[in-house]
PDB file of C-alpha atoms in Angstrom:
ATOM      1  CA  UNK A   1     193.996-144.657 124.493  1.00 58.00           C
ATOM      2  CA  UNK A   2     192.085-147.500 122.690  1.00 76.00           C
ATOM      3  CA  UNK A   3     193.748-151.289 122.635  1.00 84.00           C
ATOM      4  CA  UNK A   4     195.081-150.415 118.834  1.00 80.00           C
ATOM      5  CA  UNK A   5     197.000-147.435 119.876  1.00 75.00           C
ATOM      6  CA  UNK A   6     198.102-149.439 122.897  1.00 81.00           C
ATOM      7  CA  UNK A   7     199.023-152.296 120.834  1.00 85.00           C
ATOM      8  CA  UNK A   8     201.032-150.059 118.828  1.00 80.00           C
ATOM      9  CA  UNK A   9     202.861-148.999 121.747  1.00 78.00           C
ATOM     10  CA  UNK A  10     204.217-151.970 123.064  1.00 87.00           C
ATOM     11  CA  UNK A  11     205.063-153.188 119.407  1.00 87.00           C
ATOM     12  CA  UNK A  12     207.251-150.316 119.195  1.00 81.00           C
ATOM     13  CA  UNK A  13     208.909-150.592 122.504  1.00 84.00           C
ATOM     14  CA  UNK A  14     208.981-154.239 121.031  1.00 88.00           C
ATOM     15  CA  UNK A  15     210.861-152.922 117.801  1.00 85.00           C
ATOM     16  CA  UNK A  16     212.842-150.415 119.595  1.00 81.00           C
ATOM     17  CA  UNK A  17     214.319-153.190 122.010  1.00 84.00           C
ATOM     18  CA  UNK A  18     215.012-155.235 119.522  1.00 84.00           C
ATOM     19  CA  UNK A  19     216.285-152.746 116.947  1.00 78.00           C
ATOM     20  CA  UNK A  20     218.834-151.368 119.974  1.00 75.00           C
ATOM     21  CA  UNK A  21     220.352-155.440 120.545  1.00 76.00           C
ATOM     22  CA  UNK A  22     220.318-156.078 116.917  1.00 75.00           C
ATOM     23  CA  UNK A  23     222.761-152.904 116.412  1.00 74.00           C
ATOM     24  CA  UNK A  24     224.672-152.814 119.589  1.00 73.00           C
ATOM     25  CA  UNK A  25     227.413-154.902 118.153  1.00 69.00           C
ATOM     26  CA  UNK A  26     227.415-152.516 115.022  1.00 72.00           C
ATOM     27  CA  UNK A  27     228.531-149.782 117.878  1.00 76.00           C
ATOM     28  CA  UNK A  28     231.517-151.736 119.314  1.00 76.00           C
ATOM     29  CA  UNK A  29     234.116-152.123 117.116  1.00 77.00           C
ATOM     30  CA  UNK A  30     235.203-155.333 118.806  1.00 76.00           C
ATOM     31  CA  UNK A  31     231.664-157.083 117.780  1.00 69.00           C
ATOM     32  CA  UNK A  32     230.569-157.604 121.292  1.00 71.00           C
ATOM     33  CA  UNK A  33     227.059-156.886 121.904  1.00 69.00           C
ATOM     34  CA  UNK A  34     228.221-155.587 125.647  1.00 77.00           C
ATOM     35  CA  UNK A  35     229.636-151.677 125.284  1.00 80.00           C
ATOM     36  CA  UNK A  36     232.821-152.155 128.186  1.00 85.00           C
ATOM     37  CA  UNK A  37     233.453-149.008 130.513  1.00 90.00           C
ATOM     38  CA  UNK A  38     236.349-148.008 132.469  1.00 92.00           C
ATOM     39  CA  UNK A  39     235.682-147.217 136.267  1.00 94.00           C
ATOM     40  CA  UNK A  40     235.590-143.754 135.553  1.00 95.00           C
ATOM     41  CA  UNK A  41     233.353-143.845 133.098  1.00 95.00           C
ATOM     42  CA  UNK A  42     230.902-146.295 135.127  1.00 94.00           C
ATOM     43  CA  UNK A  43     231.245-143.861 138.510  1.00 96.00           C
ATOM     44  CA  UNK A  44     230.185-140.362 135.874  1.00 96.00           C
ATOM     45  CA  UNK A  45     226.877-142.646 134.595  1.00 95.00           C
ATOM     46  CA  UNK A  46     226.413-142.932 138.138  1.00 96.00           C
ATOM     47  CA  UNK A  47     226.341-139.254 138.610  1.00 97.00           C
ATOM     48  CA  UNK A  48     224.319-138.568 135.444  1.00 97.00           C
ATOM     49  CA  UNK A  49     222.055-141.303 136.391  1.00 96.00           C
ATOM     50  CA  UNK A  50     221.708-139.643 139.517  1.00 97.00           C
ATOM     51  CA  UNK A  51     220.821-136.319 138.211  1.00 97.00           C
ATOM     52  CA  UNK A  52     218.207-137.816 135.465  1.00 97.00           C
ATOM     53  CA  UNK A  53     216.795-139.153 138.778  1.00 97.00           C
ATOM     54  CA  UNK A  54     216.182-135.963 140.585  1.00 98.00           C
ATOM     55  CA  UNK A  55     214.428-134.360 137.054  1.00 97.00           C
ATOM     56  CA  UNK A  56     212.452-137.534 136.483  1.00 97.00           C
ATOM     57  CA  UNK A  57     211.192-137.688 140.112  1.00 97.00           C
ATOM     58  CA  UNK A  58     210.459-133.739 140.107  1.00 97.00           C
ATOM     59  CA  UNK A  59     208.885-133.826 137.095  1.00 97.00           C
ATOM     60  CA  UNK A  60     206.609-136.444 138.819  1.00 97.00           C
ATOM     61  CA  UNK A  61     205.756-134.125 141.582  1.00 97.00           C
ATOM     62  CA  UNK A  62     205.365-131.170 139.289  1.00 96.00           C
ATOM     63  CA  UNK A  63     202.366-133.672 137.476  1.00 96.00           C
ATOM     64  CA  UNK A  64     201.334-134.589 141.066  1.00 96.00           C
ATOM     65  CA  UNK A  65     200.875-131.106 142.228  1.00 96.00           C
ATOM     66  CA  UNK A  66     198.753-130.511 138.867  1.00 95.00           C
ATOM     67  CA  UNK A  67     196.602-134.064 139.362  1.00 93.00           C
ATOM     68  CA  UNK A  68     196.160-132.401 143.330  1.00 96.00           C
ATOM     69  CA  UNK A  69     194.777-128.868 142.055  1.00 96.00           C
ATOM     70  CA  UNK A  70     192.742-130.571 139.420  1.00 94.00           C
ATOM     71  CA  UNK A  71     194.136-128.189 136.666  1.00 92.00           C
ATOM     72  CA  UNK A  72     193.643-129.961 133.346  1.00 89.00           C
ATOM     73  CA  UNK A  73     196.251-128.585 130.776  1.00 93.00           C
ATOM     74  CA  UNK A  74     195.641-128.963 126.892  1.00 95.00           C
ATOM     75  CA  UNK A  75     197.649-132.032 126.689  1.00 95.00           C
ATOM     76  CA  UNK A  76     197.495-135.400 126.777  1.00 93.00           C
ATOM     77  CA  UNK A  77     198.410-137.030 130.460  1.00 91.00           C
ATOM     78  CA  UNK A  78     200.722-139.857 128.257  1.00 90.00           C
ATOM     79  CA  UNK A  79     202.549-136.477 126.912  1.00 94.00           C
ATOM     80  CA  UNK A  80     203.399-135.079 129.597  1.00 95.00           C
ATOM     81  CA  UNK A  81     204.868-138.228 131.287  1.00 94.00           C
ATOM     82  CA  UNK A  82     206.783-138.632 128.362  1.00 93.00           C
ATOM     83  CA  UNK A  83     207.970-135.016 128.456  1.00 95.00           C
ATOM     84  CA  UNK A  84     209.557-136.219 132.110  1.00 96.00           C
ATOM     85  CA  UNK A  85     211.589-138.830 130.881  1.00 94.00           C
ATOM     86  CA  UNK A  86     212.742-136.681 127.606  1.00 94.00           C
ATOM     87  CA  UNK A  87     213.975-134.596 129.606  1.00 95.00           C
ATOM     88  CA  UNK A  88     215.556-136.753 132.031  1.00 96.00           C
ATOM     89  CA  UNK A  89     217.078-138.233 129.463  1.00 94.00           C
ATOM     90  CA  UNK A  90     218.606-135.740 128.031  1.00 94.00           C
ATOM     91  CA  UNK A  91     220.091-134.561 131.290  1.00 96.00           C
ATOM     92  CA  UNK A  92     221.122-137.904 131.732  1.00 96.00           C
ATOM     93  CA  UNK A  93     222.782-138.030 127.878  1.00 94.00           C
ATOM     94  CA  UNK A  94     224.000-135.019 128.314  1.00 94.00           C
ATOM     95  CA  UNK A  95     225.964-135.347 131.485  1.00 96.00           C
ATOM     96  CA  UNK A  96     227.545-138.663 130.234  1.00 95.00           C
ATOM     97  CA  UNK A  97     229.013-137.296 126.911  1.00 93.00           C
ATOM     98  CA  UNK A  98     230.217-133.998 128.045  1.00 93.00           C
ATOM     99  CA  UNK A  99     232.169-136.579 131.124  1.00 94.00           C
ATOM    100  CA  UNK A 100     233.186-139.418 128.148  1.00 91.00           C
ATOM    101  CA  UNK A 101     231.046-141.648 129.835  1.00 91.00           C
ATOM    102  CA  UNK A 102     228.326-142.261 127.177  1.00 87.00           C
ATOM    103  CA  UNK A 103     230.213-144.802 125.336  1.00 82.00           C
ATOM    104  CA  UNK A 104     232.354-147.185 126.210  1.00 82.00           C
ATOM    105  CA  UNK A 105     235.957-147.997 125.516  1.00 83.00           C
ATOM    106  CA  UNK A 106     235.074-150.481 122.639  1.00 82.00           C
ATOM    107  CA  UNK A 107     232.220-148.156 120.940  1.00 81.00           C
ATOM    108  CA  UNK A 108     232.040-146.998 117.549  1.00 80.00           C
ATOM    109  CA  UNK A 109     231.085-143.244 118.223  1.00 80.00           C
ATOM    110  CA  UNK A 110     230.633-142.142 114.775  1.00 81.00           C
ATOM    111  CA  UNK A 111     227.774-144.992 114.134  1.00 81.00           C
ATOM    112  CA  UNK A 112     226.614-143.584 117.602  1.00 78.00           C
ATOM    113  CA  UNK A 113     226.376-140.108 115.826  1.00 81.00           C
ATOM    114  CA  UNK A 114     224.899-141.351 112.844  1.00 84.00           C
ATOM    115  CA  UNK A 115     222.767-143.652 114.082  1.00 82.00           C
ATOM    116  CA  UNK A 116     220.999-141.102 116.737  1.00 82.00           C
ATOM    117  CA  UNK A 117     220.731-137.927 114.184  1.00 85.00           C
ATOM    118  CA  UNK A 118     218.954-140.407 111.699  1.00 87.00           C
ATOM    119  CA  UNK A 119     216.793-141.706 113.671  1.00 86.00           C
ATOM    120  CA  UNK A 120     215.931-138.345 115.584  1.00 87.00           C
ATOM    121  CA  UNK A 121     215.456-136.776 111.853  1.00 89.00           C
ATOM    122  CA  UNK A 122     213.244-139.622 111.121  1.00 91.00           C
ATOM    123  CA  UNK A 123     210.939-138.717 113.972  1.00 90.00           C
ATOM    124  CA  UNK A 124     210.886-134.782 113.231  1.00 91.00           C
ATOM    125  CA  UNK A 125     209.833-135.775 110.236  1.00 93.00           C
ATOM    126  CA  UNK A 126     207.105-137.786 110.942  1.00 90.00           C
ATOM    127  CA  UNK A 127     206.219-135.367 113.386  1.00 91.00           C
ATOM    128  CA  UNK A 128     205.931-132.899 110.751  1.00 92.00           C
ATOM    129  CA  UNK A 129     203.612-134.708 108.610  1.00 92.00           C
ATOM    130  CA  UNK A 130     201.213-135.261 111.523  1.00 89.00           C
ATOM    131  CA  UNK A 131     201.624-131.499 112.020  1.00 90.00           C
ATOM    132  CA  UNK A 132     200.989-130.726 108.311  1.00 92.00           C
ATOM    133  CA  UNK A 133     197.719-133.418 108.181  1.00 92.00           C
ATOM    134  CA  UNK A 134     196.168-131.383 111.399  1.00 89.00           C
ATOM    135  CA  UNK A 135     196.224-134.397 113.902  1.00 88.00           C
ATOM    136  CA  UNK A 136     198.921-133.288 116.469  1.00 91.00           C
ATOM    137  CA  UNK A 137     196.348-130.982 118.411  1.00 91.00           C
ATOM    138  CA  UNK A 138     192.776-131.853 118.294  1.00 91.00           C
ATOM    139  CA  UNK A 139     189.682-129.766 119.944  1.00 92.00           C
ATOM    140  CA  UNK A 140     192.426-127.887 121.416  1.00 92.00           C
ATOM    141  CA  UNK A 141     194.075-130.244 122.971  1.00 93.00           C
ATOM    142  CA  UNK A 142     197.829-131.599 122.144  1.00 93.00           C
ATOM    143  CA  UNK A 143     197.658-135.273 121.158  1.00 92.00           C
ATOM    144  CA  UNK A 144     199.828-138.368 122.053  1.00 88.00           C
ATOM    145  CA  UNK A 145     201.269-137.812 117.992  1.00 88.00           C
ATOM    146  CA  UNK A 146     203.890-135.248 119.923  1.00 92.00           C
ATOM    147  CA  UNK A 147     205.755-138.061 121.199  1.00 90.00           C
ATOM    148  CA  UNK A 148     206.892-138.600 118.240  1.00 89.00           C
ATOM    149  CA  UNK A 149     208.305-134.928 118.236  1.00 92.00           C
ATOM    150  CA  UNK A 150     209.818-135.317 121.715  1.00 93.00           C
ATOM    151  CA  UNK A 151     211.432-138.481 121.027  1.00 91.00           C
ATOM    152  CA  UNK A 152     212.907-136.716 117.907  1.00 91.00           C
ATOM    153  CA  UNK A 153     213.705-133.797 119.931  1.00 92.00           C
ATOM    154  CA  UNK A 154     215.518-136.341 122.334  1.00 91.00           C
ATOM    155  CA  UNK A 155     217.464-138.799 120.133  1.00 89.00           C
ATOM    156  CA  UNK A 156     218.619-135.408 117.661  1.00 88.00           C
ATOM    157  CA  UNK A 157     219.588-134.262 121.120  1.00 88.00           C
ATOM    158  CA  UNK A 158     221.732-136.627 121.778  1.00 89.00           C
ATOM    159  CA  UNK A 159     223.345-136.814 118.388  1.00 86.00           C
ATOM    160  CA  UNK A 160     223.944-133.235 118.457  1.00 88.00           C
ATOM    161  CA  UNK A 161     225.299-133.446 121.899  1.00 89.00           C
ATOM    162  CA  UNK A 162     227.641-135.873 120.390  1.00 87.00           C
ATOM    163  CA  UNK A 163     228.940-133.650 117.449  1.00 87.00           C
ATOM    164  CA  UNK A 164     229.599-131.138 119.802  1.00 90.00           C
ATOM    165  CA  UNK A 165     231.864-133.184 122.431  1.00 90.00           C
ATOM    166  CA  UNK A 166     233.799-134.344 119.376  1.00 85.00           C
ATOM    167  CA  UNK A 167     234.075-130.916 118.512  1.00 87.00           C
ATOM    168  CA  UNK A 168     235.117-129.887 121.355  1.00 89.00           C
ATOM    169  CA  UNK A 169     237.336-132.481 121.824  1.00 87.00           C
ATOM    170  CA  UNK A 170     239.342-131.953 118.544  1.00 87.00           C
ATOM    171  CA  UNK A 171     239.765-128.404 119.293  1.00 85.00           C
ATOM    172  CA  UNK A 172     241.383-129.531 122.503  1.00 81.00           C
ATOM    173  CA  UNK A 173     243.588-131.853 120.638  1.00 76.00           C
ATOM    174  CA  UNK A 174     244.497-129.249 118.578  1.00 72.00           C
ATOM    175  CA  UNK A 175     245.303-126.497 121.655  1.00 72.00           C
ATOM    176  CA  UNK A 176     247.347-129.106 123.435  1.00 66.00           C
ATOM    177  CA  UNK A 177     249.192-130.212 119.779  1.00 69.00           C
ATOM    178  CA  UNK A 178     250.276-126.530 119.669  1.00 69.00           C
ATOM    179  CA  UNK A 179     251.098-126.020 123.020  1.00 67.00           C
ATOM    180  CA  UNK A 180     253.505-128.995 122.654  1.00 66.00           C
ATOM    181  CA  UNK A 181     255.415-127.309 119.754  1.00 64.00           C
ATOM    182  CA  UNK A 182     255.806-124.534 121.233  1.00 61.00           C
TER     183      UNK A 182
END
């Protein structure tokens, strides 16, 4: 990667960072930027913490194993590190919303929804147009340009994940409503 691209990168973690405290209070519908959990809720992160651990840390000896055999794959080394921590991180995600520990007591869940399918749908779509112009795989070889892809794939993830755990969760409401009047 040159000092432009790299430059790039840390102005978006830059933007991403600040993007994340600028709209946390947007999420909880009490205004505070700090999302409050329950003790539950903080002892199932811990869990799905736990398990984004053990994919992240395999994942690292899955690209140690490679780096050991010398066996050069037609990707990018930065893709496939970010690859790990998609995936962790959906694990992670996913754990936490199908346990009600994502959010917190005071979050907004529907901005949460919103918020993540935009912004994965924004990155699909970029990663389209990168697909379209030819520059996501050059001489063969898939370029750092599928990040954007994965971290579309990843924050869509999570907003699906979302709609479905609401889903789910009405259709509970709605067994245990009629159970009731019975």
């Amino acid at each position: 990667m040159n000092i432009t691209g790299f430059a790039g990168f840390i102005c978006g973690i830059g933007v991403a960072v600040l993007l994340i405290w600028a709209l946390t209070r947007r999420f909880n519908n009490d205004g505070k930027s700090k999302t409050e959990y329950d003790e539950r809720q903080k002892a199932a992160r811990g869990v799905g913490y736990m398990y984004g651990y053990y994919i992240l840390a395999g994942w690292i000896v899955v690209l140690m194993a490679l780096d050991m055999l010398e066996l050069k794959l037609p990707v990018t080394s930065t893709v496939m590190y970010f690859t790990g921590l998609v995936v962790s991180g959906l694990v992670l995600a996913g754990y936490c919303i199908m346990h009600d520990a994502y959010w917190g007591m005071n979050s907004n869940v529907g901005y949460y929804t919103r918020f993540f399918i935009a912004i994965g749908a924004l990155n699909l779509i970029f990663s389209f147009i990168e697909i379209a112009r030819g520059h996501m795989v050059v001489d063969g070889v898939l370029q750092n340009n599928f990040i954007n892809f994965e971290a579309g794939i990843l924050i869509a993830g999570i907003g699906i994940l979302l709609l479905i755990k609401k889903h789910k969760d009405e259709n509970s409401e709605d067994e245990l409503s009629e159970t009731e009047s019975e």
